[in-house]
């Protein structure tokens, strides 16, 4: 095996594969929550390009739970590689932290006036939202424990506590940038964060809320890049390209996009230097991505699993894969806002991206946390359409099937979803119960919808996707 990737071994890496900047040349001016593959292949890449222009924007990356990414990144001096047609090392992460063990350092950074941007990729469940209201679920165990006074272990608790400390010290403005797949993700983040502060026992909570209103920005964003979980083969390929071993290697498709709403109140990296779009309103881009790309991704995951497929490209290679993507897009497109969007071109690009066999995006990964994802991706379309067309009805049937059978996906509501099938209630009744748990109470009362989904379940159970 080759030597490990370190700052001291960069000289042995081909010049074309070296980072644009070294971490030891930068300062931690951005704090990021969620040290996963997507962040390393997306925000870290954009920020490195800015740093390479001579501005020392470095990232302090915080892992909310798993310590392994932090240990691995520390062992490599913050360096990792991204393969997206070519392989190169990225050097924008200057510090890796564990949220709870390193709480003092995380708080120090979040209260420092030098840190003016906080970004998040904590997935839909990290926001602890009640699916019925979109507000903070105060009964969520982590949230309730943080509000009861323990040292924060939820991302919201950590953020709220440190922002309160910031308001009491420097009061310097800061931008909180959600990079998770949710409609109005900036608005959603502001709602749950202010709900946490309002429910806190802090005597000055009203003053903290006033400061947040005046000094904290929550721009909505759209992030897009397919980044499957890295495999041992991916790490071996990165080693062959670099000549050193990278245990934090990530693989992404060549395509990437970042759209940010221009509501910032503090300094930020000019990510436009690497192609990001800063726009007055991110909503049209956001809804197109959520309802077409993410919506199709979920549909492909559940239908593909039912049909015995393993990856997205496997599913696109079936006789029905492309038809499912285009059918879902045709059903969702009329619900998009009127804007200068090239929907046909976007759908053509989706089909090409999904069919790329070099991106082994596993269906089990995409299909996890389905009760949270489909509420954002499918339910608004169903409500605005007044029902489901063949593609959405089939996708819902396939999702319902995965709540009863073990396909290796995970879901925070798995036990409640499985209970919907107890005592053999009949498919339409079970579908209605599943919809309620996922936050679709009104949809559950639509008998035409639940019947249409139930009628497709026998074919799905047999592994047939009929559109």
mmCIF file of N, CA and C in Angstrom, residues 190-235:
data_model
loop_
_atom_site.group_PDB
_atom_site.id
_atom_site.type_symbol
_atom_site.label_atom_id
_atom_site.label_comp_id
_atom_site.label_asym_id
_atom_site.label_seq_id
_atom_site.Cartn_x
_atom_site.Cartn_y
_atom_site.Cartn_z
ATOM 1 N N UNK A 190 -34.542 28.752 9.916
ATOM 2 C CA UNK A 190 -34.875 29.864 10.815
ATOM 3 C C UNK A 190 -36.023 29.485 11.745
ATOM 4 N N UNK A 191 -37.021 28.785 11.215
ATOM 5 C CA UNK A 191 -38.188 28.420 12.020
ATOM 6 C C UNK A 191 -37.804 27.512 13.185
ATOM 7 N N UNK A 192 -37.039 26.448 12.898
ATOM 8 C CA UNK A 192 -36.724 25.511 13.979
ATOM 9 C C UNK A 192 -35.730 26.124 14.966
ATOM 10 N N UNK A 193 -34.829 26.950 14.473
ATOM 11 C CA UNK A 193 -33.851 27.562 15.376
ATOM 12 C C UNK A 193 -34.519 28.567 16.315
ATOM 13 N N UNK A 194 -35.381 29.402 15.768
ATOM 14 C CA UNK A 194 -36.062 30.375 16.632
ATOM 15 C C UNK A 194 -37.061 29.684 17.559
ATOM 16 N N UNK A 195 -37.661 28.585 17.106
ATOM 17 C CA UNK A 195 -38.533 27.817 17.997
ATOM 18 C C UNK A 195 -37.747 27.294 19.198
ATOM 19 N N UNK A 196 -36.506 26.847 18.923
ATOM 20 C CA UNK A 196 -35.678 26.335 20.018
ATOM 21 C C UNK A 196 -35.387 27.452 21.011
ATOM 22 N N UNK A 197 -34.976 28.619 20.520
ATOM 23 C CA UNK A 197 -34.659 29.731 21.416
ATOM 24 C C UNK A 197 -35.897 30.142 22.212
ATOM 25 N N UNK A 198 -37.052 30.222 21.525
ATOM 26 C CA UNK A 198 -38.285 30.628 22.201
ATOM 27 C C UNK A 198 -38.677 29.653 23.305
ATOM 28 N N UNK A 199 -38.339 28.372 23.133
ATOM 29 C CA UNK A 199 -38.692 27.361 24.134
ATOM 30 C C UNK A 199 -37.609 27.191 25.201
ATOM 31 N N UNK A 200 -36.493 27.905 25.062
ATOM 32 C CA UNK A 200 -35.385 27.752 26.004
ATOM 33 C C UNK A 200 -35.719 28.396 27.350
ATOM 34 N N UNK A 201 -34.985 28.001 28.394
ATOM 35 C CA UNK A 201 -35.201 28.613 29.716
ATOM 36 C C UNK A 201 -34.378 29.879 29.919
ATOM 37 N N UNK A 202 -33.725 30.386 28.872
ATOM 38 C CA UNK A 202 -32.828 31.534 29.026
ATOM 39 C C UNK A 202 -33.616 32.791 29.390
ATOM 40 N N UNK A 203 -33.209 33.508 30.401
ATOM 41 C CA UNK A 203 -33.928 34.738 30.780
ATOM 42 C C UNK A 203 -33.924 35.790 29.670
ATOM 43 N N UNK A 204 -32.889 35.799 28.841
ATOM 44 C CA UNK A 204 -32.786 36.810 27.787
ATOM 45 C C UNK A 204 -33.200 36.283 26.414
ATOM 46 N N UNK A 205 -34.040 35.240 26.403
ATOM 47 C CA UNK A 205 -34.389 34.639 25.106
ATOM 48 C C UNK A 205 -35.057 35.633 24.157
ATOM 49 N N UNK A 206 -35.840 36.558 24.663
ATOM 50 C CA UNK A 206 -36.475 37.544 23.778
ATOM 51 C C UNK A 206 -35.429 38.444 23.136
ATOM 52 N N UNK A 207 -34.417 38.810 23.897
ATOM 53 C CA UNK A 207 -33.332 39.627 23.334
ATOM 54 C C UNK A 207 -32.546 38.843 22.297
ATOM 55 N N UNK A 208 -32.338 37.552 22.542
ATOM 56 C CA UNK A 208 -31.637 36.706 21.570
ATOM 57 C C UNK A 208 -32.451 36.600 20.288
ATOM 58 N N UNK A 209 -33.752 36.418 20.420
ATOM 59 C CA UNK A 209 -34.617 36.341 19.235
ATOM 60 C C UNK A 209 -34.583 37.647 18.446
ATOM 61 N N UNK A 210 -34.574 38.768 19.118
ATOM 62 C CA UNK A 210 -34.501 40.060 18.426
ATOM 63 C C UNK A 210 -33.181 40.201 17.684
ATOM 64 N N UNK A 211 -32.106 39.754 18.327
ATOM 65 C CA UNK A 211 -30.792 39.814 17.670
ATOM 66 C C UNK A 211 -30.758 38.919 16.435
ATOM 67 N N UNK A 212 -31.312 37.719 16.542
ATOM 68 C CA UNK A 212 -31.360 36.817 15.387
ATOM 69 C C UNK A 212 -32.112 37.477 14.242
ATOM 70 N N UNK A 213 -33.222 38.114 14.547
ATOM 71 C CA UNK A 213 -34.024 38.759 13.497
ATOM 72 C C UNK A 213 -33.224 39.841 12.783
ATOM 73 N N UNK A 214 -32.389 40.536 13.494
ATOM 74 C CA UNK A 214 -31.653 41.663 12.915
ATOM 75 C C UNK A 214 -30.294 41.271 12.347
ATOM 76 N N UNK A 215 -29.653 40.244 12.912
ATOM 77 C CA UNK A 215 -28.236 40.024 12.626
ATOM 78 C C UNK A 215 -27.891 38.655 12.054
ATOM 79 N N UNK A 216 -28.882 37.810 11.826
ATOM 80 C CA UNK A 216 -28.617 36.489 11.271
ATOM 81 C C UNK A 216 -29.413 36.325 9.981
ATOM 82 N N UNK A 217 -28.729 35.941 8.915
ATOM 83 C CA UNK A 217 -29.385 35.690 7.631
ATOM 84 C C UNK A 217 -29.561 34.193 7.430
ATOM 85 N N UNK A 218 -30.656 33.825 6.781
ATOM 86 C CA UNK A 218 -30.967 32.429 6.498
ATOM 87 C C UNK A 218 -31.284 32.289 4.999
ATOM 88 N N UNK A 219 -30.300 32.475 4.130
ATOM 89 C CA UNK A 219 -30.591 32.381 2.692
ATOM 90 C C UNK A 219 -30.991 30.963 2.289
ATOM 91 N N UNK A 220 -32.021 30.862 1.469
ATOM 92 C CA UNK A 220 -32.378 29.562 0.918
ATOM 93 C C UNK A 220 -31.411 29.222 -0.215
ATOM 94 N N UNK A 221 -31.180 27.943 -0.411
ATOM 95 C CA UNK A 221 -30.194 27.499 -1.387
ATOM 96 C C UNK A 221 -30.692 26.278 -2.156
ATOM 97 N N UNK A 222 -30.009 26.005 -3.251
ATOM 98 C CA UNK A 222 -30.175 24.755 -3.988
ATOM 99 C C UNK A 222 -28.786 24.169 -4.186
ATOM 100 N N UNK A 223 -28.593 22.934 -3.774
ATOM 101 C CA UNK A 223 -27.319 22.253 -3.994
ATOM 102 C C UNK A 223 -27.582 21.017 -4.837
ATOM 103 N N UNK A 224 -26.676 20.740 -5.746
ATOM 104 C CA UNK A 224 -26.902 19.601 -6.633
ATOM 105 C C UNK A 224 -25.579 18.997 -7.059
ATOM 106 N N UNK A 225 -25.396 17.772 -6.727
ATOM 107 C CA UNK A 225 -24.322 16.933 -7.244
ATOM 108 C C UNK A 225 -24.586 15.520 -6.746
ATOM 109 N N UNK A 226 -24.518 14.550 -7.600
ATOM 110 C CA UNK A 226 -24.708 13.162 -7.177
ATOM 111 C C UNK A 226 -23.381 12.664 -6.615
ATOM 112 N N UNK A 227 -23.417 12.300 -5.324
ATOM 113 C CA UNK A 227 -22.213 11.857 -4.626
ATOM 114 C C UNK A 227 -22.539 10.562 -3.890
ATOM 115 N N UNK A 228 -22.318 9.420 -4.526
ATOM 116 C CA UNK A 228 -22.618 8.152 -3.844
ATOM 117 C C UNK A 228 -21.609 7.872 -2.739
ATOM 118 N N UNK A 229 -21.983 6.988 -1.844
ATOM 119 C CA UNK A 229 -21.052 6.568 -0.791
ATOM 120 C C UNK A 229 -19.845 5.901 -1.431
ATOM 121 N N UNK A 230 -18.658 6.293 -0.991
ATOM 122 C CA UNK A 230 -17.427 5.761 -1.572
ATOM 123 C C UNK A 230 -17.243 4.290 -1.196
ATOM 124 N N UNK A 231 -16.673 3.554 -2.105
ATOM 125 C CA UNK A 231 -16.401 2.131 -1.890
ATOM 126 C C UNK A 231 -14.888 1.915 -1.793
ATOM 127 N N UNK A 232 -14.504 0.720 -1.418
ATOM 128 C CA UNK A 232 -13.076 0.389 -1.373
ATOM 129 C C UNK A 232 -12.457 0.501 -2.764
ATOM 130 N N UNK A 233 -13.231 0.137 -3.777
ATOM 131 C CA UNK A 233 -12.734 0.273 -5.152
ATOM 132 C C UNK A 233 -12.491 1.740 -5.503
ATOM 133 N N UNK A 234 -13.344 2.638 -5.014
ATOM 134 C CA UNK A 234 -13.135 4.066 -5.247
ATOM 135 C C UNK A 234 -11.840 4.541 -4.585
ATOM 136 N N UNK A 235 -11.598 4.075 -3.377
ATOM 137 C CA UNK A 235 -10.374 4.475 -2.677
ATOM 138 C C UNK A 235 -9.140 3.907 -3.362
#
